[in-house]
Short mmCIF file of C-alpha atoms in Angstrom, two decimals:
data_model
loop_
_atom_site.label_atom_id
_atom_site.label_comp_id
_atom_site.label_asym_id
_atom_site.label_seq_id
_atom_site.Cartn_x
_atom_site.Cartn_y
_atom_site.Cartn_z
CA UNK A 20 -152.23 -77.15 139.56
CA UNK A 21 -152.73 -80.40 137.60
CA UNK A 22 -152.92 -80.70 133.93
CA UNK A 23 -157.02 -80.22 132.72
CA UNK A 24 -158.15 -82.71 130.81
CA UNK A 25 -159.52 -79.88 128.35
CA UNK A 26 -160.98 -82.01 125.51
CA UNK A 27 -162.81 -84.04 128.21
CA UNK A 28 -164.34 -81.09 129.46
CA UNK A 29 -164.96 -79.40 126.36
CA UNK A 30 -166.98 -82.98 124.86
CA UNK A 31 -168.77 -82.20 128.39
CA UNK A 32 -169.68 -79.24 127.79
CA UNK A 33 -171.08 -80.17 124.72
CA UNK A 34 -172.77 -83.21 124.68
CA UNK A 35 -175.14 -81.37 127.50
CA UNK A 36 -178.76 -81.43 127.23
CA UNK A 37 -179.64 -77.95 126.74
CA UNK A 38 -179.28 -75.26 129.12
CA UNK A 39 -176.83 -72.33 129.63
CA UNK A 40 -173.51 -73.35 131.62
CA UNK A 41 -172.32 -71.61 135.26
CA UNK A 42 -169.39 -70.36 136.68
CA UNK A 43 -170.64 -70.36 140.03
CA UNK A 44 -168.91 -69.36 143.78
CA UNK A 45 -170.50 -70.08 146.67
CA UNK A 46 -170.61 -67.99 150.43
CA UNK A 47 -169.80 -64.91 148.71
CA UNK A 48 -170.31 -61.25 149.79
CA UNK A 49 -170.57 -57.93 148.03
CA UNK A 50 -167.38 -57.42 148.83
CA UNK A 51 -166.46 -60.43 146.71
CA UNK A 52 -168.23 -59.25 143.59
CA UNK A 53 -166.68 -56.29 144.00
CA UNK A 54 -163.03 -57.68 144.08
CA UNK A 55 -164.52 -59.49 141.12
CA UNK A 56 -165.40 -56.89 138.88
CA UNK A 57 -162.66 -54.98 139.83
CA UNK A 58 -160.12 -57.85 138.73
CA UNK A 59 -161.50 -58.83 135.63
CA UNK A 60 -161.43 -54.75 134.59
CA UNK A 61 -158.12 -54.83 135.32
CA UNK A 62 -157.46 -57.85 133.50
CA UNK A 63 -158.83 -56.28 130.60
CA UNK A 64 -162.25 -57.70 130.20
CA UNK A 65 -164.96 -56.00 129.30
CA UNK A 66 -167.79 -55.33 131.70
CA UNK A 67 -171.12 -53.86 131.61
CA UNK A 68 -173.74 -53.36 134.07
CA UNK A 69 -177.70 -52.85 132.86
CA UNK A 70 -180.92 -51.89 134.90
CA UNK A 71 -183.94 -53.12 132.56
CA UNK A 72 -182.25 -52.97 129.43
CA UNK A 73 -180.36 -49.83 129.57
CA UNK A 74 -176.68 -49.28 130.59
CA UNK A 75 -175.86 -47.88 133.97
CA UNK A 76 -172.71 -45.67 134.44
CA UNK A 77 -170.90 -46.02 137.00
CA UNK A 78 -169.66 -49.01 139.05
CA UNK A 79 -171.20 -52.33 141.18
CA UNK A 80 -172.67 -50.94 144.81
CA UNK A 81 -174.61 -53.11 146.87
CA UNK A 82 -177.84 -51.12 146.05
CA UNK A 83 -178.10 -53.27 143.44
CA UNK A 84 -178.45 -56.42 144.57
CA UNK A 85 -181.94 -57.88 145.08
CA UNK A 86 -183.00 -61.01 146.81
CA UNK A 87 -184.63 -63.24 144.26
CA UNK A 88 -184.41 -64.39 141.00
CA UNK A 89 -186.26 -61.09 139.70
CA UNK A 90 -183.01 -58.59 139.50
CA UNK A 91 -183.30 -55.36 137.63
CA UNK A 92 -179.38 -55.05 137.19
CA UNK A 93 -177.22 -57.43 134.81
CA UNK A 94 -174.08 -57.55 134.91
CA UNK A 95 -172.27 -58.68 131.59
CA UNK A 96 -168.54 -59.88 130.97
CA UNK A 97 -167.24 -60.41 127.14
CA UNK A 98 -164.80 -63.04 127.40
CA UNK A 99 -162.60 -63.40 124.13
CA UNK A 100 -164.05 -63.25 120.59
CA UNK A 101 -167.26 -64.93 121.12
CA UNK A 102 -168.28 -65.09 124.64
CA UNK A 103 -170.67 -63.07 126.93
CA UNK A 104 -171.23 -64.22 130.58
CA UNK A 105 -174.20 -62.73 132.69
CA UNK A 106 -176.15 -62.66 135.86
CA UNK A 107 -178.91 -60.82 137.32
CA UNK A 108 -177.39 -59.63 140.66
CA UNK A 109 -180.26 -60.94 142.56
CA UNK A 110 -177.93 -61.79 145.35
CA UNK A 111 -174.54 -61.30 146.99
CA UNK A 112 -174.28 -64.74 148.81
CA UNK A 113 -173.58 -66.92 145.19
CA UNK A 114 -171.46 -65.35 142.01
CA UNK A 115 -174.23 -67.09 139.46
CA UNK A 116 -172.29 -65.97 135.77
CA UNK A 117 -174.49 -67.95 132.78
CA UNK A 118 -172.84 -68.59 129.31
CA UNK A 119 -173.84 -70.07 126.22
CA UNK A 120 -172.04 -73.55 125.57
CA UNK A 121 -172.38 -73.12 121.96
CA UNK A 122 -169.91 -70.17 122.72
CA UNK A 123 -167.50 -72.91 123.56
CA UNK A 124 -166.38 -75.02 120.69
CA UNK A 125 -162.81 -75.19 121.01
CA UNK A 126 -159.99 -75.61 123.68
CA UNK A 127 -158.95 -71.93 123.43
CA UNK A 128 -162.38 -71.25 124.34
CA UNK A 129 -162.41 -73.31 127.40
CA UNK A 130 -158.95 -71.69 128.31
CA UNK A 131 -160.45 -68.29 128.00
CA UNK A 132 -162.99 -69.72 130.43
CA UNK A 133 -160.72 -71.42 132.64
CA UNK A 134 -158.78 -68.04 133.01
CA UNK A 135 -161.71 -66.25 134.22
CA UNK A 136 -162.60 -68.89 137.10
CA UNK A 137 -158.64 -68.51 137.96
CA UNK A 138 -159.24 -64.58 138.27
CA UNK A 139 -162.71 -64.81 140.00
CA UNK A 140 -160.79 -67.32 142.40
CA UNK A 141 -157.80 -65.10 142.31
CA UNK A 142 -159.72 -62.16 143.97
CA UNK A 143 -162.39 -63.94 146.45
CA UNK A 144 -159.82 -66.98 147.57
CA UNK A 145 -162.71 -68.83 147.06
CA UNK A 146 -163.67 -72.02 144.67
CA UNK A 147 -164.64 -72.13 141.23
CA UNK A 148 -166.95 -73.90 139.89
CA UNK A 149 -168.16 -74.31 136.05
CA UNK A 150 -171.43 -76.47 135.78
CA UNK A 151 -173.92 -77.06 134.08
CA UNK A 152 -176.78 -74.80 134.70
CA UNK A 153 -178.82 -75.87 137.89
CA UNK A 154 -181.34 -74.36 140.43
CA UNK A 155 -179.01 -76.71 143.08
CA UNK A 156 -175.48 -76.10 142.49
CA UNK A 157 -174.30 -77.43 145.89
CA UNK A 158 -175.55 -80.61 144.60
CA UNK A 159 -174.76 -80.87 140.47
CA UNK A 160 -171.14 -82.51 139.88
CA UNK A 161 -169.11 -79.41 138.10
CA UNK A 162 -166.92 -80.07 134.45
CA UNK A 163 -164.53 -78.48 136.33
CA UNK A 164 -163.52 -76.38 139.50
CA UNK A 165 -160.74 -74.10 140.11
CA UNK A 166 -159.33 -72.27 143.51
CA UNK A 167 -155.92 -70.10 143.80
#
C-alpha cells in the first residue's frame, strides 16, 4: 500500500465546512455488516447497538435494518481515546459510519481511523471510503479510500 499523505488528509479533514465525516462502503449486504461487527469485536473495539435510546443485548440480525433514513437501531463503535462512530442501520446495501472531525486532531487519530477502514475492508473485500459527509457518496471525492 502506498505511503498516506496523513497531514494532507488530516488539514482536509479539518479545514471542512461543517458536517460529520463518513467511512462509507458501498454494495454491501447484511452479511457484510455482520463480518463487520464481528471483526472490529475481535479487534478489540468497542461496540454497542441501541433501539431508541436504550441498549440492546445481544448481537446485529437483519431484523434490524430498516429502509430509510428513520432507523430505530444505532450502532456505535469507540475508536481510541476520543472517537465514537455511528449509524442508524437504516439499510444493508451502504456501511454509512458518521464521526465527528473535531475528534480528529492529530495523525494518531487519523491512524486509528485509517485502521478501522483497513478492518472494515479486511472483512467485506470491499472499498473504503472516508468522506466528507454527503447524501451522494458515489459522487463526493473521498480524503481517502482504502481496500485489502
Amino acid at each position: 500500500m502506498p505511503e498516506l499523505d496523513l497531514e494532507n488528509i488530516l488539514k482536509s479533514v479539518r479545514l471542512q465546512d461543517g458536517g460529520l465525516v463518513e467511512i462509507h462502503v458501498l454494495d454491501t449486504s447484511f452479511d457484510d455488516w455482520a463480518a463487520v461487527v464481528t471483526c472490529l469485536q475481535e479487534a478489540g473495539y468497542v461496540t454497542s447497538l441501541t433501539y431508541a435510546g436504550q441498549r440492546v443485548t445481544g448481537g446485529l440480525s437483519a431484523a434490524m435494518f430498516t429502509e430509510g433514513h428513520d432507523a430505530g437501531y444505532t450502532l456505535e463503535i469507540k475508536v481510541g481515546e476520543q472517537q465514537t462512530w455511528t449509524t442508524g442501520l437504516y439499510s444493508e446495501d451502504a456501511i454509512d459510519l458518521q464521526g465527528d472531525p473535531r475528534s480528529i486532531k492529530s495523525s494518531t487519530d487519523l491512524t486509528e481511523v485509517v485502521g478501522v477502514m483497513n478492518l472494515i475492508s479486511t472483512a467485506t473485500g470491499k472499498t473504503v471510503v472516508l468522506l466528507p459527509e454527503t447524501l451522494d457518496p458515489k459522487n463526493t471525492r473521498p480524503y481517502l479510500a482504502v481496500q485489502r
